[in-house]
Every structure is written in structure tokens, then in C-alpha cells.
Amino acid sequence: MAVREQDRAGAQEKESASETIVRTVDLVRIYRVGGDEVHALRGVNLAVKKGEFVALKGRSGSGKTTLLNLISGLDTPTSGKVYLFGRDLSEASERELLELRRRHIGFVFQSFALIPTFSAYENVDLMLRIGGFSRSERAKRVRECLELVGLLRWAGHRPYELSGGQQQRVAIARALANRPELIIADEPTGELDSVTGRQILELFRQIVDSEGVTLIMATHDPTVEDYADVIYELVDGQVVEARDMRTYLSALR
């Protein structure tokens, strides 16, 4: 009987591990500026499961962007570990990290980062060109992504012909183009008014639920609490609070 219970516990542990998209262990990042040391992260531990909407909240300088850069392999920790899709990123080569980002991660930035001379359609299509998709595959997927974010009618418009909220929707469609397992969003509502920002958060919630993608977002927008599954509060490079909003909201009902 004890053996069966151990087997069952082992199976549950493996299943839980397989559902974990991102895990950080005692993550430290120190930058050296001149003769000074800047401690951006001070031993951060977190775990993000498949299909979760996770928010990293905190003031500017709290370490949110640094943490996103480490998770996506754009930066390397001073000490500690990052496990992405079960892999220790410290053991991956630059080529492997590039391929990981290209195939499995979508990025959304505060400043939209669209190519101004490209239409909405062309901005989304570019990611699929880089990925080596055929013309017919690209055409189908671009339309799917623009329709998902409610911008199919504006496919031929260039960024300067779109509102800030519409530009961010194009950026989200672009991030979704290659069907990533993980989306990294850095202050995606930072340049938007409160109403448009809430619309973007609603869209992210819809995408997480309908596409099964995992989302990690850095933000100081308080309305994210209405949409995220888990919120990590960062202060001076440390996680000071982790809240499972699903449990919290359930307790209020």
C-alpha cells in the first residue's frame, strides 16, 4: 500500500513538473556600473504553469524587466538558475537560445515596436517569414491572428493610421503568429489610457483561455488583478508577495 502511495506521489510530482513552463531558483542579477554594483534581483524564486496568466507587479526599478530578460534568455543571471520548458538555460548555446525564442516565445513591448512602413498584415507576416513558413501558411495564420485581436478590417493600415490600442493589438497578433507556448509582455499597457489598457488586458485574458498559451506580464497597472491568475509583487529585486488570484477571488464569493 505504501509503495502504491509513493508511486502515485511520484507520478503527481512528474505531472506537476511537466506542467511548469518557467521555474527560477535563487535568481540573482548584479549589474556593475562604473565602480558600483546594482542589485537588480536578489534571489527570486517563482514557478509558472502551462496556461497561466502571471503578472509581475512593482514600481520602476523593482526588477520586473530584468526578470523577464532572464526568463527569455536575453540576459544571464549572476547566480541562480532559470528553467524554461524544463531546460536549464545556462546549458543552452546562443544559437539554441535564439531558436527557443524564435519558435516558442512571443514578445509584446510597451512601445509596440512595429515597423512603421509595414501594414498591420505585413508586421504579423514578418514573424512567419522569419520562421520559414510557406506563403499559404502565412496568409492563413496572419488572418487568424488579426481576426483574434479584432483587427482584420485594418489589415492594410500602417501603424501611423492606427490608434495606440490598435497598434498594441497588432503587436499581440505578431507575438501569436508562430503559435508560441509562452508570451512575454513588458508593460504592454504602459503607453495606453486606462480604458484602452483594460481592453488589452481583457484581450490577453481571452487569448490565454482560448489559445492555451502561457503569459508572463510585467506591469504596474493595478487593474491586472482583475485578469491575472497569479501575481508576484516585486520590491527592490525580491518577491515580497505571491498571490493566487483564483483562490483569492473564490474565497470572496
Short mmCIF file of N, CA and C in Angstrom, two decimals, residues 60-232:
data_model
loop_
_atom_site.label_atom_id
_atom_site.label_comp_id
_atom_site.label_asym_id
_atom_site.label_seq_id
_atom_site.Cartn_x
_atom_site.Cartn_y
_atom_site.Cartn_z
N SER A 60 8.87 50.98 -11.02
CA SER A 60 10.04 51.00 -11.89
C SER A 60 11.29 50.77 -11.05
N GLY A 61 12.17 49.91 -11.53
CA GLY A 61 13.38 49.59 -10.79
C GLY A 61 13.24 48.43 -9.83
N SER A 62 12.06 47.80 -9.81
CA SER A 62 11.85 46.68 -8.87
C SER A 62 12.43 45.37 -9.39
N GLY A 63 12.81 45.32 -10.66
CA GLY A 63 13.42 44.11 -11.20
C GLY A 63 12.56 43.34 -12.19
N LYS A 64 11.40 43.88 -12.56
CA LYS A 64 10.46 43.16 -13.43
C LYS A 64 11.06 42.86 -14.81
N THR A 65 11.57 43.89 -15.46
CA THR A 65 12.12 43.70 -16.81
C THR A 65 13.36 42.81 -16.78
N THR A 66 14.18 42.97 -15.77
CA THR A 66 15.36 42.11 -15.63
C THR A 66 14.93 40.65 -15.52
N LEU A 67 13.89 40.39 -14.76
CA LEU A 67 13.40 39.02 -14.60
C LEU A 67 12.88 38.47 -15.92
N LEU A 68 12.15 39.29 -16.68
CA LEU A 68 11.67 38.85 -17.99
C LEU A 68 12.84 38.53 -18.93
N ASN A 69 13.87 39.36 -18.91
CA ASN A 69 15.03 39.14 -19.77
C ASN A 69 15.76 37.84 -19.42
N LEU A 70 15.81 37.53 -18.14
CA LEU A 70 16.46 36.28 -17.72
C LEU A 70 15.62 35.07 -18.10
N ILE A 71 14.31 35.18 -17.94
CA ILE A 71 13.42 34.07 -18.27
C ILE A 71 13.49 33.74 -19.76
N SER A 72 13.61 34.76 -20.59
CA SER A 72 13.62 34.55 -22.04
C SER A 72 15.02 34.32 -22.60
N GLY A 73 16.02 34.29 -21.75
CA GLY A 73 17.38 34.02 -22.21
C GLY A 73 18.05 35.20 -22.88
N LEU A 74 17.49 36.40 -22.73
CA LEU A 74 18.10 37.60 -23.30
C LEU A 74 19.23 38.12 -22.41
N ASP A 75 19.26 37.66 -21.18
CA ASP A 75 20.30 38.04 -20.22
C ASP A 75 20.66 36.80 -19.41
N THR A 76 21.81 36.83 -18.76
CA THR A 76 22.23 35.69 -17.95
C THR A 76 22.33 36.10 -16.48
N PRO A 77 21.95 35.23 -15.57
CA PRO A 77 21.98 35.59 -14.15
C PRO A 77 23.40 35.63 -13.60
N THR A 78 23.60 36.42 -12.57
CA THR A 78 24.87 36.42 -11.85
C THR A 78 25.02 35.11 -11.09
N SER A 79 23.91 34.65 -10.52
CA SER A 79 23.85 33.32 -9.90
C SER A 79 22.41 32.86 -9.89
N GLY A 80 22.22 31.58 -9.63
CA GLY A 80 20.88 31.01 -9.67
C GLY A 80 20.59 30.38 -11.01
N LYS A 81 19.39 29.84 -11.16
CA LYS A 81 19.02 29.08 -12.35
C LYS A 81 17.68 29.53 -12.93
N VAL A 82 17.59 29.42 -14.25
CA VAL A 82 16.32 29.59 -14.96
C VAL A 82 16.05 28.31 -15.74
N TYR A 83 14.89 27.70 -15.50
CA TYR A 83 14.46 26.52 -16.26
C TYR A 83 13.28 26.93 -17.13
N LEU A 84 13.44 26.78 -18.44
CA LEU A 84 12.40 27.14 -19.39
C LEU A 84 12.02 25.90 -20.18
N PHE A 85 10.75 25.52 -20.13
CA PHE A 85 10.27 24.29 -20.76
C PHE A 85 11.08 23.09 -20.28
N GLY A 86 11.47 23.12 -19.00
CA GLY A 86 12.20 22.02 -18.39
C GLY A 86 13.69 22.03 -18.64
N ARG A 87 14.19 23.03 -19.36
CA ARG A 87 15.61 23.07 -19.71
C ARG A 87 16.34 24.15 -18.92
N ASP A 88 17.52 23.81 -18.43
CA ASP A 88 18.39 24.75 -17.75
C ASP A 88 19.01 25.67 -18.80
N LEU A 89 18.65 26.95 -18.79
CA LEU A 89 19.12 27.86 -19.83
C LEU A 89 20.62 28.08 -19.80
N SER A 90 21.25 27.84 -18.66
CA SER A 90 22.70 28.03 -18.58
C SER A 90 23.45 26.99 -19.42
N GLU A 91 22.75 25.92 -19.80
CA GLU A 91 23.38 24.87 -20.59
C GLU A 91 23.09 25.02 -22.09
N ALA A 92 22.33 26.06 -22.46
CA ALA A 92 21.96 26.27 -23.86
C ALA A 92 22.94 27.23 -24.54
N SER A 93 23.27 26.94 -25.79
CA SER A 93 24.14 27.82 -26.56
C SER A 93 23.35 29.03 -27.05
N GLU A 94 24.04 30.05 -27.56
CA GLU A 94 23.36 31.23 -28.09
C GLU A 94 22.45 30.86 -29.26
N ARG A 95 22.90 29.95 -30.10
CA ARG A 95 22.08 29.51 -31.22
C ARG A 95 20.81 28.81 -30.73
N GLU A 96 20.96 27.98 -29.70
CA GLU A 96 19.81 27.28 -29.14
C GLU A 96 18.82 28.24 -28.47
N LEU A 97 19.37 29.26 -27.80
CA LEU A 97 18.50 30.26 -27.17
C LEU A 97 17.74 31.07 -28.23
N LEU A 98 18.43 31.39 -29.32
CA LEU A 98 17.78 32.12 -30.41
C LEU A 98 16.64 31.30 -31.00
N GLU A 99 16.89 30.02 -31.21
CA GLU A 99 15.86 29.14 -31.78
C GLU A 99 14.70 28.98 -30.81
N LEU A 100 15.01 28.92 -29.53
CA LEU A 100 13.98 28.81 -28.49
C LEU A 100 13.05 30.02 -28.52
N ARG A 101 13.65 31.21 -28.62
CA ARG A 101 12.85 32.43 -28.66
C ARG A 101 12.05 32.52 -29.96
N ARG A 102 12.67 32.12 -31.05
CA ARG A 102 12.02 32.24 -32.35
C ARG A 102 10.83 31.29 -32.48
N ARG A 103 10.94 30.11 -31.92
CA ARG A 103 9.92 29.08 -32.11
C ARG A 103 8.90 28.99 -30.98
N HIS A 104 9.29 29.37 -29.78
CA HIS A 104 8.44 29.06 -28.62
C HIS A 104 7.99 30.25 -27.80
N ILE A 105 8.54 31.45 -28.06
CA ILE A 105 8.21 32.62 -27.25
C ILE A 105 7.75 33.76 -28.15
N GLY A 106 6.68 34.44 -27.73
CA GLY A 106 6.24 35.66 -28.39
C GLY A 106 6.47 36.84 -27.46
N PHE A 107 6.86 37.98 -28.02
CA PHE A 107 7.18 39.16 -27.21
C PHE A 107 6.24 40.32 -27.54
N VAL A 108 5.79 41.00 -26.48
CA VAL A 108 4.99 42.21 -26.62
C VAL A 108 5.64 43.29 -25.77
N PHE A 109 5.88 44.47 -26.39
CA PHE A 109 6.61 45.53 -25.71
C PHE A 109 5.72 46.74 -25.45
N GLN A 110 6.17 47.59 -24.53
CA GLN A 110 5.42 48.79 -24.18
C GLN A 110 5.29 49.72 -25.38
N SER A 111 6.35 49.84 -26.18
CA SER A 111 6.39 50.80 -27.29
C SER A 111 5.89 50.21 -28.61
N PHE A 112 5.27 49.04 -28.56
CA PHE A 112 4.67 48.35 -29.71
C PHE A 112 5.72 47.74 -30.65
N ALA A 113 6.79 48.50 -30.97
CA ALA A 113 7.91 48.01 -31.80
C ALA A 113 7.46 47.47 -33.15
N LEU A 114 6.51 48.17 -33.78
CA LEU A 114 6.07 47.80 -35.12
C LEU A 114 6.95 48.49 -36.16
N ILE A 115 7.07 47.88 -37.34
CA ILE A 115 7.81 48.51 -38.43
C ILE A 115 6.89 49.54 -39.08
N PRO A 116 7.24 50.82 -39.03
CA PRO A 116 6.30 51.88 -39.43
C PRO A 116 5.90 51.86 -40.91
N THR A 117 6.77 51.33 -41.77
CA THR A 117 6.47 51.30 -43.21
C THR A 117 5.69 50.05 -43.62
N PHE A 118 5.47 49.12 -42.67
CA PHE A 118 4.72 47.89 -42.95
C PHE A 118 3.28 48.06 -42.51
N SER A 119 2.38 47.44 -43.23
CA SER A 119 0.97 47.39 -42.80
C SER A 119 0.84 46.45 -41.61
N ALA A 120 -0.34 46.44 -41.00
CA ALA A 120 -0.61 45.51 -39.90
C ALA A 120 -0.37 44.07 -40.38
N TYR A 121 -0.88 43.78 -41.57
CA TYR A 121 -0.70 42.43 -42.14
C TYR A 121 0.79 42.11 -42.29
N GLU A 122 1.56 43.03 -42.83
CA GLU A 122 2.99 42.78 -43.08
C GLU A 122 3.78 42.65 -41.79
N ASN A 123 3.40 43.39 -40.75
CA ASN A 123 4.09 43.28 -39.47
C ASN A 123 3.92 41.89 -38.87
N VAL A 124 2.72 41.34 -38.98
CA VAL A 124 2.47 39.98 -38.46
C VAL A 124 3.13 38.95 -39.36
N ASP A 125 3.03 39.16 -40.67
CA ASP A 125 3.59 38.23 -41.65
C ASP A 125 5.10 38.08 -41.50
N LEU A 126 5.77 39.17 -41.09
CA LEU A 126 7.23 39.14 -40.99
C LEU A 126 7.72 38.04 -40.06
N MET A 127 7.03 37.84 -38.94
CA MET A 127 7.45 36.80 -37.99
C MET A 127 7.36 35.42 -38.62
N LEU A 128 6.38 35.21 -39.46
CA LEU A 128 6.22 33.91 -40.11
C LEU A 128 7.24 33.73 -41.23
N ARG A 129 7.61 34.83 -41.89
CA ARG A 129 8.68 34.76 -42.89
C ARG A 129 9.98 34.32 -42.23
N ILE A 130 10.28 34.94 -41.09
CA ILE A 130 11.49 34.58 -40.35
C ILE A 130 11.45 33.11 -39.93
N GLY A 131 10.25 32.64 -39.59
CA GLY A 131 10.09 31.24 -39.18
C GLY A 131 10.12 30.25 -40.32
N GLY A 132 10.15 30.74 -41.56
CA GLY A 132 10.25 29.84 -42.71
C GLY A 132 8.95 29.20 -43.14
N PHE A 133 7.82 29.83 -42.81
CA PHE A 133 6.53 29.28 -43.21
C PHE A 133 6.27 29.58 -44.69
N SER A 134 5.47 28.71 -45.32
CA SER A 134 5.13 28.91 -46.72
C SER A 134 4.17 30.09 -46.88
N ARG A 135 4.02 30.58 -48.11
CA ARG A 135 3.15 31.71 -48.38
C ARG A 135 1.70 31.42 -47.96
N SER A 136 1.21 30.23 -48.28
CA SER A 136 -0.18 29.89 -47.95
C SER A 136 -0.37 29.75 -46.45
N GLU A 137 0.60 29.17 -45.77
CA GLU A 137 0.53 29.04 -44.32
C GLU A 137 0.53 30.43 -43.67
N ARG A 138 1.37 31.31 -44.20
CA ARG A 138 1.46 32.66 -43.64
C ARG A 138 0.15 33.41 -43.83
N ALA A 139 -0.41 33.34 -45.02
CA ALA A 139 -1.65 34.06 -45.30
C ALA A 139 -2.77 33.63 -44.36
N LYS A 140 -2.89 32.34 -44.15
CA LYS A 140 -3.94 31.81 -43.28
C LYS A 140 -3.71 32.24 -41.83
N ARG A 141 -2.47 32.12 -41.35
CA ARG A 141 -2.19 32.42 -39.95
C ARG A 141 -2.29 33.91 -39.66
N VAL A 142 -1.84 34.77 -40.58
CA VAL A 142 -1.94 36.20 -40.36
C VAL A 142 -3.40 36.62 -40.20
N ARG A 143 -4.27 36.10 -41.06
CA ARG A 143 -5.69 36.43 -40.97
C ARG A 143 -6.28 35.93 -39.65
N GLU A 144 -5.87 34.72 -39.22
CA GLU A 144 -6.36 34.17 -37.95
C GLU A 144 -5.98 35.08 -36.79
N CYS A 145 -4.72 35.53 -36.78
CA CYS A 145 -4.23 36.33 -35.67
C CYS A 145 -4.86 37.72 -35.65
N LEU A 146 -4.99 38.34 -36.82
CA LEU A 146 -5.62 39.66 -36.86
C LEU A 146 -7.10 39.58 -36.50
N GLU A 147 -7.74 38.50 -36.89
CA GLU A 147 -9.15 38.31 -36.52
C GLU A 147 -9.28 38.10 -35.01
N LEU A 148 -8.35 37.37 -34.43
CA LEU A 148 -8.38 37.10 -33.00
C LEU A 148 -8.29 38.39 -32.19
N VAL A 149 -7.49 39.34 -32.67
CA VAL A 149 -7.34 40.60 -31.93
C VAL A 149 -8.30 41.68 -32.44
N GLY A 150 -9.21 41.30 -33.35
CA GLY A 150 -10.24 42.21 -33.81
C GLY A 150 -9.78 43.27 -34.79
N LEU A 151 -8.75 42.95 -35.59
CA LEU A 151 -8.20 43.96 -36.50
C LEU A 151 -8.14 43.51 -37.95
N LEU A 152 -8.89 42.51 -38.33
CA LEU A 152 -8.83 42.03 -39.70
C LEU A 152 -9.21 43.14 -40.69
N ARG A 153 -10.17 43.97 -40.31
CA ARG A 153 -10.60 45.08 -41.18
C ARG A 153 -9.49 46.10 -41.41
N TRP A 154 -8.53 46.16 -40.49
CA TRP A 154 -7.45 47.14 -40.57
C TRP A 154 -6.14 46.51 -41.06
N ALA A 155 -6.22 45.35 -41.68
CA ALA A 155 -5.01 44.62 -42.10
C ALA A 155 -4.10 45.45 -42.99
N GLY A 156 -4.67 46.30 -43.84
CA GLY A 156 -3.87 47.08 -44.77
C GLY A 156 -3.39 48.41 -44.22
N HIS A 157 -3.72 48.74 -42.98
CA HIS A 157 -3.34 50.02 -42.39
C HIS A 157 -1.93 49.96 -41.80
N ARG A 158 -1.20 51.06 -41.93
CA ARG A 158 0.13 51.18 -41.31
C ARG A 158 -0.01 51.71 -39.89
N PRO A 159 1.01 51.52 -39.06
CA PRO A 159 0.90 51.92 -37.65
C PRO A 159 0.42 53.35 -37.42
N TYR A 160 0.90 54.30 -38.24
CA TYR A 160 0.51 55.69 -38.02
C TYR A 160 -0.97 55.94 -38.32
N GLU A 161 -1.62 54.98 -38.96
CA GLU A 161 -3.06 55.09 -39.24
C GLU A 161 -3.90 54.41 -38.18
N LEU A 162 -3.25 53.88 -37.15
CA LEU A 162 -3.94 53.14 -36.10
C LEU A 162 -3.78 53.85 -34.76
N SER A 163 -4.74 53.64 -33.87
CA SER A 163 -4.65 54.16 -32.51
C SER A 163 -3.61 53.37 -31.72
N GLY A 164 -3.25 53.88 -30.54
CA GLY A 164 -2.30 53.16 -29.70
C GLY A 164 -2.79 51.76 -29.34
N GLY A 165 -4.07 51.66 -29.00
CA GLY A 165 -4.63 50.35 -28.66
C GLY A 165 -4.60 49.40 -29.84
N GLN A 166 -4.90 49.93 -31.04
CA GLN A 166 -4.86 49.08 -32.24
C GLN A 166 -3.44 48.63 -32.55
N GLN A 167 -2.48 49.52 -32.35
CA GLN A 167 -1.09 49.15 -32.59
C GLN A 167 -0.65 48.03 -31.63
N GLN A 168 -1.10 48.13 -30.38
CA GLN A 168 -0.73 47.08 -29.44
C GLN A 168 -1.41 45.76 -29.81
N ARG A 169 -2.59 45.82 -30.37
CA ARG A 169 -3.26 44.60 -30.83
C ARG A 169 -2.50 43.96 -31.99
N VAL A 170 -1.97 44.79 -32.88
CA VAL A 170 -1.13 44.25 -33.96
C VAL A 170 0.10 43.57 -33.36
N ALA A 171 0.69 44.21 -32.36
CA ALA A 171 1.87 43.63 -31.70
C ALA A 171 1.53 42.29 -31.05
N ILE A 172 0.34 42.19 -30.49
CA ILE A 172 -0.09 40.92 -29.87
C ILE A 172 -0.32 39.86 -30.95
N ALA A 173 -0.94 40.27 -32.07
CA ALA A 173 -1.13 39.33 -33.18
C ALA A 173 0.21 38.83 -33.69
N ARG A 174 1.18 39.72 -33.78
CA ARG A 174 2.53 39.34 -34.22
C ARG A 174 3.15 38.34 -33.24
N ALA A 175 2.97 38.58 -31.95
CA ALA A 175 3.53 37.67 -30.94
C ALA A 175 2.90 36.29 -31.01
N LEU A 176 1.65 36.22 -31.46
CA LEU A 176 0.94 34.94 -31.54
C LEU A 176 1.20 34.18 -32.84
N ALA A 177 1.80 34.85 -33.82
CA ALA A 177 1.86 34.32 -35.18
C ALA A 177 2.45 32.91 -35.26
N ASN A 178 3.54 32.67 -34.56
CA ASN A 178 4.19 31.36 -34.67
C ASN A 178 3.71 30.35 -33.63
N ARG A 179 2.52 30.61 -33.09
CA ARG A 179 1.90 29.74 -32.08
C ARG A 179 2.86 29.44 -30.92
N PRO A 180 3.32 30.47 -30.22
CA PRO A 180 4.26 30.25 -29.11
C PRO A 180 3.57 29.60 -27.92
N GLU A 181 4.36 28.94 -27.12
CA GLU A 181 3.85 28.37 -25.87
C GLU A 181 3.83 29.41 -24.75
N LEU A 182 4.68 30.43 -24.91
CA LEU A 182 4.83 31.45 -23.87
C LEU A 182 4.86 32.83 -24.52
N ILE A 183 4.13 33.78 -23.91
CA ILE A 183 4.21 35.18 -24.32
C ILE A 183 4.81 35.98 -23.17
N ILE A 184 5.82 36.77 -23.50
CA ILE A 184 6.45 37.68 -22.55
C ILE A 184 5.99 39.09 -22.90
N ALA A 185 5.33 39.76 -21.97
CA ALA A 185 4.81 41.11 -22.22
C ALA A 185 5.39 42.07 -21.18
N ASP A 186 6.11 43.09 -21.67
CA ASP A 186 6.75 44.05 -20.77
C ASP A 186 6.00 45.38 -20.80
N GLU A 187 5.25 45.66 -19.75
CA GLU A 187 4.45 46.88 -19.62
C GLU A 187 3.60 47.15 -20.87
N PRO A 188 2.80 46.19 -21.31
CA PRO A 188 2.06 46.36 -22.57
C PRO A 188 0.98 47.42 -22.54
N THR A 189 0.58 47.86 -21.34
CA THR A 189 -0.44 48.92 -21.24
C THR A 189 0.17 50.25 -20.80
N GLY A 190 1.49 50.31 -20.73
CA GLY A 190 2.16 51.49 -20.18
C GLY A 190 1.94 52.77 -20.95
N GLU A 191 1.73 52.69 -22.26
CA GLU A 191 1.53 53.89 -23.08
C GLU A 191 0.08 54.08 -23.49
N LEU A 192 -0.82 53.36 -22.82
CA LEU A 192 -2.23 53.42 -23.19
C LEU A 192 -3.04 54.08 -22.07
N ASP A 193 -4.17 54.69 -22.44
CA ASP A 193 -5.06 55.24 -21.42
C ASP A 193 -5.72 54.09 -20.67
N SER A 194 -6.39 54.40 -19.56
CA SER A 194 -6.90 53.36 -18.67
C SER A 194 -7.96 52.48 -19.35
N VAL A 195 -8.82 53.08 -20.16
CA VAL A 195 -9.87 52.31 -20.84
C VAL A 195 -9.25 51.35 -21.85
N THR A 196 -8.34 51.85 -22.68
CA THR A 196 -7.69 51.02 -23.69
C THR A 196 -6.82 49.96 -23.02
N GLY A 197 -6.16 50.34 -21.92
CA GLY A 197 -5.34 49.38 -21.19
C GLY A 197 -6.16 48.21 -20.69
N ARG A 198 -7.34 48.49 -20.17
CA ARG A 198 -8.21 47.42 -19.69
C ARG A 198 -8.66 46.53 -20.85
N GLN A 199 -8.91 47.12 -22.00
CA GLN A 199 -9.29 46.33 -23.17
C GLN A 199 -8.17 45.37 -23.58
N ILE A 200 -6.93 45.84 -23.48
CA ILE A 200 -5.79 44.98 -23.81
C ILE A 200 -5.66 43.84 -22.80
N LEU A 201 -5.88 44.12 -21.53
CA LEU A 201 -5.84 43.07 -20.51
C LEU A 201 -6.95 42.05 -20.73
N GLU A 202 -8.12 42.52 -21.11
CA GLU A 202 -9.22 41.61 -21.44
C GLU A 202 -8.84 40.72 -22.61
N LEU A 203 -8.18 41.30 -23.60
CA LEU A 203 -7.75 40.53 -24.77
C LEU A 203 -6.74 39.46 -24.36
N PHE A 204 -5.79 39.83 -23.51
CA PHE A 204 -4.81 38.85 -23.04
C PHE A 204 -5.50 37.70 -22.31
N ARG A 205 -6.47 38.05 -21.48
CA ARG A 205 -7.21 37.01 -20.74
C ARG A 205 -7.92 36.07 -21.71
N GLN A 206 -8.52 36.63 -22.74
CA GLN A 206 -9.21 35.84 -23.75
C GLN A 206 -8.23 34.91 -24.48
N ILE A 207 -7.06 35.43 -24.81
CA ILE A 207 -6.07 34.64 -25.55
C ILE A 207 -5.54 33.49 -24.70
N VAL A 208 -5.27 33.77 -23.43
CA VAL A 208 -4.81 32.70 -22.53
C VAL A 208 -5.84 31.59 -22.44
N ASP A 209 -7.11 31.98 -22.33
CA ASP A 209 -8.18 30.99 -22.19
C ASP A 209 -8.46 30.23 -23.49
N SER A 210 -8.43 30.93 -24.62
CA SER A 210 -8.82 30.30 -25.88
C SER A 210 -7.67 29.59 -26.59
N GLU A 211 -6.45 30.13 -26.45
CA GLU A 211 -5.30 29.58 -27.16
C GLU A 211 -4.46 28.64 -26.30
N GLY A 212 -4.68 28.66 -24.98
CA GLY A 212 -3.91 27.80 -24.09
C GLY A 212 -2.47 28.23 -23.92
N VAL A 213 -2.17 29.48 -24.29
CA VAL A 213 -0.82 30.00 -24.18
C VAL A 213 -0.56 30.47 -22.75
N THR A 214 0.70 30.46 -22.34
CA THR A 214 1.10 30.97 -21.03
C THR A 214 1.57 32.41 -21.18
N LEU A 215 1.19 33.27 -20.26
CA LEU A 215 1.53 34.69 -20.36
C LEU A 215 2.20 35.16 -19.08
N ILE A 216 3.36 35.80 -19.24
CA ILE A 216 4.03 36.46 -18.12
C ILE A 216 4.14 37.93 -18.47
N MET A 217 3.54 38.76 -17.65
CA MET A 217 3.47 40.19 -17.92
C MET A 217 4.07 41.00 -16.78
N ALA A 218 4.96 41.93 -17.14
CA ALA A 218 5.45 42.91 -16.17
C ALA A 218 4.56 44.13 -16.27
N THR A 219 4.08 44.62 -15.13
CA THR A 219 3.16 45.75 -15.16
C THR A 219 3.11 46.44 -13.81
N HIS A 220 2.73 47.70 -13.83
CA HIS A 220 2.37 48.38 -12.57
C HIS A 220 0.91 48.80 -12.62
N ASP A 221 0.18 48.28 -13.60
CA ASP A 221 -1.24 48.59 -13.77
C ASP A 221 -2.07 47.82 -12.74
N PRO A 222 -2.74 48.51 -11.83
CA PRO A 222 -3.50 47.82 -10.77
C PRO A 222 -4.67 46.99 -11.28
N THR A 223 -5.19 47.32 -12.48
CA THR A 223 -6.35 46.58 -13.00
C THR A 223 -5.97 45.16 -13.42
N VAL A 224 -4.69 44.84 -13.49
CA VAL A 224 -4.28 43.48 -13.87
C VAL A 224 -4.80 42.46 -12.86
N GLU A 225 -5.09 42.91 -11.65
CA GLU A 225 -5.59 42.00 -10.62
C GLU A 225 -6.94 41.39 -11.00
N ASP A 226 -7.66 42.06 -11.89
CA ASP A 226 -8.96 41.54 -12.33
C ASP A 226 -8.82 40.45 -13.39
N TYR A 227 -7.61 40.24 -13.91
CA TYR A 227 -7.43 39.33 -15.04
C TYR A 227 -6.39 38.22 -14.81
N ALA A 228 -5.38 38.49 -14.00
CA ALA A 228 -4.29 37.53 -13.83
C ALA A 228 -4.70 36.37 -12.93
N ASP A 229 -4.05 35.22 -13.16
CA ASP A 229 -4.23 34.05 -12.29
C ASP A 229 -3.35 34.15 -11.06
N VAL A 230 -2.11 34.59 -11.27
CA VAL A 230 -1.12 34.67 -10.18
C VAL A 230 -0.41 36.01 -10.29
N ILE A 231 -0.19 36.66 -9.15
CA ILE A 231 0.53 37.93 -9.13
C ILE A 231 1.72 37.82 -8.19
N TYR A 232 2.89 38.15 -8.72
CA TYR A 232 4.10 38.25 -7.92
C TYR A 232 4.42 39.73 -7.73
#
